[in-house]
mmCIF file of C-alpha atoms in Angstrom:
data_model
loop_
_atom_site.group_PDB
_atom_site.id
_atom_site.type_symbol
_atom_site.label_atom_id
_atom_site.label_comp_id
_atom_site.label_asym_id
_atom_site.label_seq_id
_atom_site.Cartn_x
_atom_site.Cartn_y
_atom_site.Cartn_z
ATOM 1 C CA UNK O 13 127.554 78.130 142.256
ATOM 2 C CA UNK O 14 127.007 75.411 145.320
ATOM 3 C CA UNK O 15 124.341 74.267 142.579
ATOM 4 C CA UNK O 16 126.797 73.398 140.270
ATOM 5 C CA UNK O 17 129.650 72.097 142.358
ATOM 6 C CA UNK O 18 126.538 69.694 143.504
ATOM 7 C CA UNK O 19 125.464 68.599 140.197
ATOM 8 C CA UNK O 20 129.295 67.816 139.226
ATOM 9 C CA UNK O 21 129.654 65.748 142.237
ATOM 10 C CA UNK O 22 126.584 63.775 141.691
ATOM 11 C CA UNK O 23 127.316 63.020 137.751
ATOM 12 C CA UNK O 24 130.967 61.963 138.889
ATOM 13 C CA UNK O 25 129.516 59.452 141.283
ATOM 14 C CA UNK O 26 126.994 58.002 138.767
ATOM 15 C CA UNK O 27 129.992 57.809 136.514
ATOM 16 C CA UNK O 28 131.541 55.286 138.827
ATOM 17 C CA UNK O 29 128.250 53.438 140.401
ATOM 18 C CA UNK O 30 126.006 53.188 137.008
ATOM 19 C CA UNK O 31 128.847 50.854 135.391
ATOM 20 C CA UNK O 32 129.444 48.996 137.981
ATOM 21 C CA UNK O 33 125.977 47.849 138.269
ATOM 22 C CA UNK O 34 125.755 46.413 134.982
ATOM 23 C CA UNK O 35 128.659 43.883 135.746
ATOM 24 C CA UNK O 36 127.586 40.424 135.782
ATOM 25 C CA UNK O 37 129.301 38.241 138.728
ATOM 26 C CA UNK O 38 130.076 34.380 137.564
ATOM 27 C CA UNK O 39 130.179 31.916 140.882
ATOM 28 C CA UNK O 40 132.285 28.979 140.350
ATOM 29 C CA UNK O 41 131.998 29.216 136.424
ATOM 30 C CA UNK O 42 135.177 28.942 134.651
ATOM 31 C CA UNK O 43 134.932 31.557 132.020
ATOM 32 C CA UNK O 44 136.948 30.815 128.957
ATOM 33 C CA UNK O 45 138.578 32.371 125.714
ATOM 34 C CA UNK O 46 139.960 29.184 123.744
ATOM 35 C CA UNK O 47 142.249 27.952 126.820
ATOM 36 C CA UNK O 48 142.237 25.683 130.095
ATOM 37 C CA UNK O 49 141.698 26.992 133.071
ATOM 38 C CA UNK O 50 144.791 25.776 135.255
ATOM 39 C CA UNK O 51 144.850 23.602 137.832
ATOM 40 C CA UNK O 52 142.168 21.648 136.074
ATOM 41 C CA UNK O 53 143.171 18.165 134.784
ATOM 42 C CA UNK O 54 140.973 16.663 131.545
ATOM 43 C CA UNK O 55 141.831 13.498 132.303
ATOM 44 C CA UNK O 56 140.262 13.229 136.092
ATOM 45 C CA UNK O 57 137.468 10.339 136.256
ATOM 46 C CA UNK O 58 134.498 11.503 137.336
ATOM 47 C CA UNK O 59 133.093 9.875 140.875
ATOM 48 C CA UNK O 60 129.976 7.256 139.396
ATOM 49 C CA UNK O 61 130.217 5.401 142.321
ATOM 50 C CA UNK O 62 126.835 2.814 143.179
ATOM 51 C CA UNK O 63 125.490 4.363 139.777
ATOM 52 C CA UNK O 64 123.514 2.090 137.640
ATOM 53 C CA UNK O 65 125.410 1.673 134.043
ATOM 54 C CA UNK O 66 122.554 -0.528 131.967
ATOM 55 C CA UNK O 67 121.340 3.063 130.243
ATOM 56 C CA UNK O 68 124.027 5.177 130.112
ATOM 57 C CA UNK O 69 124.481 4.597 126.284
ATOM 58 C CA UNK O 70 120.990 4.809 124.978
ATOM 59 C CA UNK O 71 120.515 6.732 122.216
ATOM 60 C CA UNK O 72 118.824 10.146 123.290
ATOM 61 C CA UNK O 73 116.116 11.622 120.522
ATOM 62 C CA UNK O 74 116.884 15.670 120.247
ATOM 63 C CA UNK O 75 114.877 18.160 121.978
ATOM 64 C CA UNK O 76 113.104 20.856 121.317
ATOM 65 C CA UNK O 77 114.442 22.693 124.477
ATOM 66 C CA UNK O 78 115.716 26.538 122.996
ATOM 67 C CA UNK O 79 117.581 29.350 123.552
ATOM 68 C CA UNK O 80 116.546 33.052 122.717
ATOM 69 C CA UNK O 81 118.648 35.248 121.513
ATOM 70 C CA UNK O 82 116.662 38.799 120.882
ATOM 71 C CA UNK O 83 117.465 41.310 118.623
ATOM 72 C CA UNK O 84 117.752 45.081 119.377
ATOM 73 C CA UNK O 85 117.060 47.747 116.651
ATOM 74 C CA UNK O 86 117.886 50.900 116.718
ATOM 75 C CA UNK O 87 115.403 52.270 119.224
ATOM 76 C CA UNK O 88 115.692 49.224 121.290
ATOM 77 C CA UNK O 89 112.735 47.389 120.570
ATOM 78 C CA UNK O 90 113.640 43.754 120.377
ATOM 79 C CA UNK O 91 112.570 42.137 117.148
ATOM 80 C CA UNK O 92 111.894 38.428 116.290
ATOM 81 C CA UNK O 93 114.786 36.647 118.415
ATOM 82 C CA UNK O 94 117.077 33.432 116.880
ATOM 83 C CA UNK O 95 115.935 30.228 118.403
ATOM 84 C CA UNK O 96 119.140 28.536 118.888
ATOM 85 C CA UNK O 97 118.766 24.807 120.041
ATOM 86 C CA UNK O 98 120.618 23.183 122.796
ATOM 87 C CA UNK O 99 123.029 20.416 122.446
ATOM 88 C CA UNK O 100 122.763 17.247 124.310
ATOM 89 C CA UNK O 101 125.942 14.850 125.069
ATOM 90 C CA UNK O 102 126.346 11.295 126.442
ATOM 91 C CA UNK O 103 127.493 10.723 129.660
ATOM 92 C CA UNK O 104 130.809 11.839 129.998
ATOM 93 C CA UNK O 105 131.601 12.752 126.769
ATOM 94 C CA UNK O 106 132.173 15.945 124.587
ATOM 95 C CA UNK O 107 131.723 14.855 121.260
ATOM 96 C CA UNK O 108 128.669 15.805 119.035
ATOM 97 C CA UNK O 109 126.393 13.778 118.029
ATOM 98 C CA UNK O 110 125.064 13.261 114.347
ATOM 99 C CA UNK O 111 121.814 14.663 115.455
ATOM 100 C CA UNK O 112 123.356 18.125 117.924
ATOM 101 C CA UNK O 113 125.562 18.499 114.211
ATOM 102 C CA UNK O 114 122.084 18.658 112.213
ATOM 103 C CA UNK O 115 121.042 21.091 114.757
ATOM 104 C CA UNK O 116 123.970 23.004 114.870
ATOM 105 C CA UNK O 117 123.764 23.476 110.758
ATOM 106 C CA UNK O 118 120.718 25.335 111.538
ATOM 107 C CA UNK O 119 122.460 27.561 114.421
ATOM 108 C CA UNK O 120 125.164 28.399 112.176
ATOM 109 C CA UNK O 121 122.452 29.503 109.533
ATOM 110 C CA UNK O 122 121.137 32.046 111.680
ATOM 111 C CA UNK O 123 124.105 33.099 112.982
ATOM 112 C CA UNK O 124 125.601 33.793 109.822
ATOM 113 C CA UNK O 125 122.523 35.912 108.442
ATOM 114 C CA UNK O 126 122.726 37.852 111.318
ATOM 115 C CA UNK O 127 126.373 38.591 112.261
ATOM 116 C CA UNK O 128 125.322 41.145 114.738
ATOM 117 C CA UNK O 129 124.341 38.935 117.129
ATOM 118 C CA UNK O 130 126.773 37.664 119.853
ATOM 119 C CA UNK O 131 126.126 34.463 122.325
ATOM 120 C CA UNK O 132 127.731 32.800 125.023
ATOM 121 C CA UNK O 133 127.939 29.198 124.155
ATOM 122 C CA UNK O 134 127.270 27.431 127.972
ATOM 123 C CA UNK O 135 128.666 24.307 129.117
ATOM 124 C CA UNK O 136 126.754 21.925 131.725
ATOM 125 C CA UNK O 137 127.000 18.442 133.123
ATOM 126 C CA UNK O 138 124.939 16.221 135.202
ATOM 127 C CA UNK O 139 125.329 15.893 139.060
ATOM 128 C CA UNK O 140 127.749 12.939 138.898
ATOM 129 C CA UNK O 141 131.865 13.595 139.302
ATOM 130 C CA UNK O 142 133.586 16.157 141.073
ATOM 131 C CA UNK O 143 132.763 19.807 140.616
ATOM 132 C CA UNK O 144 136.338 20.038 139.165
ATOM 133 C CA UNK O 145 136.012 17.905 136.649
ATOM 134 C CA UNK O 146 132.489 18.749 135.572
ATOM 135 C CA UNK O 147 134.156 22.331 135.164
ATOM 136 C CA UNK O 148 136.651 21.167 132.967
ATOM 137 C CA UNK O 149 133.903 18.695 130.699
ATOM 138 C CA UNK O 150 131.514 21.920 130.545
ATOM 139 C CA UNK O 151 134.475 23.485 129.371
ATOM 140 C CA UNK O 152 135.161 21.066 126.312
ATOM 141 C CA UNK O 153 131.454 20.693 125.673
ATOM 142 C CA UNK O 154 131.566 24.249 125.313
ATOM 143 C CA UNK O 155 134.420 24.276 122.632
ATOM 144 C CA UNK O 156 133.200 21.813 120.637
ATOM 145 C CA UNK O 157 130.110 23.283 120.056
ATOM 146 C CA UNK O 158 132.059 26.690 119.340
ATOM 147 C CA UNK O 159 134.735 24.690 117.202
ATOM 148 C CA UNK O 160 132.195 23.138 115.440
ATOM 149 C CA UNK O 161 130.419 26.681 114.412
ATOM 150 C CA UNK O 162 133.300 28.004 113.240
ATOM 151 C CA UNK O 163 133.623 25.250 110.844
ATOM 152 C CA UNK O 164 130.571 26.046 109.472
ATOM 153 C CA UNK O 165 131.282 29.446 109.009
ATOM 154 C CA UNK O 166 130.208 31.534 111.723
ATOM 155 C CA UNK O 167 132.389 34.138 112.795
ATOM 156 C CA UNK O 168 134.564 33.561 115.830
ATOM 157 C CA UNK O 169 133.908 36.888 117.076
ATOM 158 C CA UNK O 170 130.204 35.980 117.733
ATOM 159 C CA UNK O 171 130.941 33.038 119.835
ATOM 160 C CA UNK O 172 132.389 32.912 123.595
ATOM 161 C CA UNK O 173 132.008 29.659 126.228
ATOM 162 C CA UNK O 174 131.559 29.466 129.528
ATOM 163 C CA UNK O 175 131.391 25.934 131.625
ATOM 164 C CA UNK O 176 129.318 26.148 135.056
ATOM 165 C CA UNK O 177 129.578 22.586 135.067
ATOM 166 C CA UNK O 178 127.095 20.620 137.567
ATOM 167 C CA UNK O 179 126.332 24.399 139.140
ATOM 168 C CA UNK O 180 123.694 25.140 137.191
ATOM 169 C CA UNK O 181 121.422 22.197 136.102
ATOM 170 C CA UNK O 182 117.956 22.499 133.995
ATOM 171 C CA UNK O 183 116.340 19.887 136.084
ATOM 172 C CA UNK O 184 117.235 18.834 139.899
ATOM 173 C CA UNK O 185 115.643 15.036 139.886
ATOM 174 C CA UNK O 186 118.185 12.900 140.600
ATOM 175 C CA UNK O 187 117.090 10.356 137.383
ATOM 176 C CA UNK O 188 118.887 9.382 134.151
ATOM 177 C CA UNK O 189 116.169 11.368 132.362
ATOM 178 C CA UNK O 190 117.389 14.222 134.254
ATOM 179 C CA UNK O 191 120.982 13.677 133.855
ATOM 180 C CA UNK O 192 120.102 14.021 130.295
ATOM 181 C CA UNK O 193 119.084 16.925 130.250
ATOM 182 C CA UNK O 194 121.785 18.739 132.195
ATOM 183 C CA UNK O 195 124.616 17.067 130.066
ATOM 184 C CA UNK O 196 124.520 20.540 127.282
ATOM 185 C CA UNK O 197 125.832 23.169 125.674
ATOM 186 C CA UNK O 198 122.951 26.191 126.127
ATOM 187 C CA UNK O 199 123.054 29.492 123.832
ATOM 188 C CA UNK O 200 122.678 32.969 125.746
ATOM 189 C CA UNK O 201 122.888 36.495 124.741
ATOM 190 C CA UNK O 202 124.708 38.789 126.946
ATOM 191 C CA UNK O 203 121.895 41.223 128.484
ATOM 192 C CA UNK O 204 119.278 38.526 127.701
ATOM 193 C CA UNK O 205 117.107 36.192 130.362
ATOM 194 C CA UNK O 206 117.777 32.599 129.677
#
């Protein structure tokens, strides 16, 4: 009988731990759902300060930088995974360019034929401006890349956003080429390592 009031006890606490484990904790990302977070203005100027300005508008070829998204059958196995590209911005901007839309036709293509699959659409800037403000540009990076799929088709249920901003760069050199490639928008799949 002790047996069993042990058994009970430790199922009850697993119950309670086992979940909590699996819950991801975001620092300083503002997590979104199609709204603002408050306090956060659109309109600050970011802090460029003693930053050269002869190169900010080149014209940036697209990479072949990718995101994984695997798929999961039915025993768990993962099977061939999406290769969803990233999507670079200018400086200080959140509009697409002609050659992130071209890549972004593709995206939608694979999302579409598999409508199972469910990613986080990630918004990052470069180093410059406040970590307010980056927040807020990750943010509409984010939502125009998810704004965008949904135009072509793909099912707003598949798509979420997330903006971390300057907190989480691909590269740390402080060099134009570098700010390039932290100014994205980066596919995930929840439970996958990106």
């Amino acid at each position: 009988m002790n047996r069993w009031k042990m058994t009970l006890l430790l199922l009850a606490t697993l119950t309670v731990v086992l979940p909590a484990c699996n819950r991801k904790m975001e620092n300083s990302a503002l997590k979104t759902e199609g709204t603002e977070a408050p306090g956060l203005s659109a309109h600050a100027a970011p802090s460029t300060e003693g930053m050269p300005r002869h190169d900010l508008m080149e014209v940036i070829p697209p990479s072949s930088s990718s995101a994984q998204v695997p798929k999961q059958t039915a025993m768990g196995v993962p099977k061939k995974a999406l290769q969803l590209q990233d999507t670079f911005f200018d400086y200080d901007k959140a509009l697409l360019r002609q050659e992130a839309k071209t890549g972004l036709i593709e995206d939608a293509k694979a999302l579409k034929e598999h409508p199972e699959t469910k990613v986080t659409i990630e918004g990052h800037c470069d180093e410059r401006g406040t970590t307010e403000y980056n927040l807020t540009l990750g943010n509409r990076r984010a939502e125009a890349v998810k704004r965008y799929l949904i135009d072509l088709g793909v099912a707003p249920s598949q798509l979420s956003t997330i903006s971390y901003g300057k907190e989480k760069p691909f590269c740390s050199e402080q060099s134009e080429g570098c700010y390039r490639e932290n100014r994205r928008a980066h596919f995930v799949s929840p439970g996958a390592e990106n």
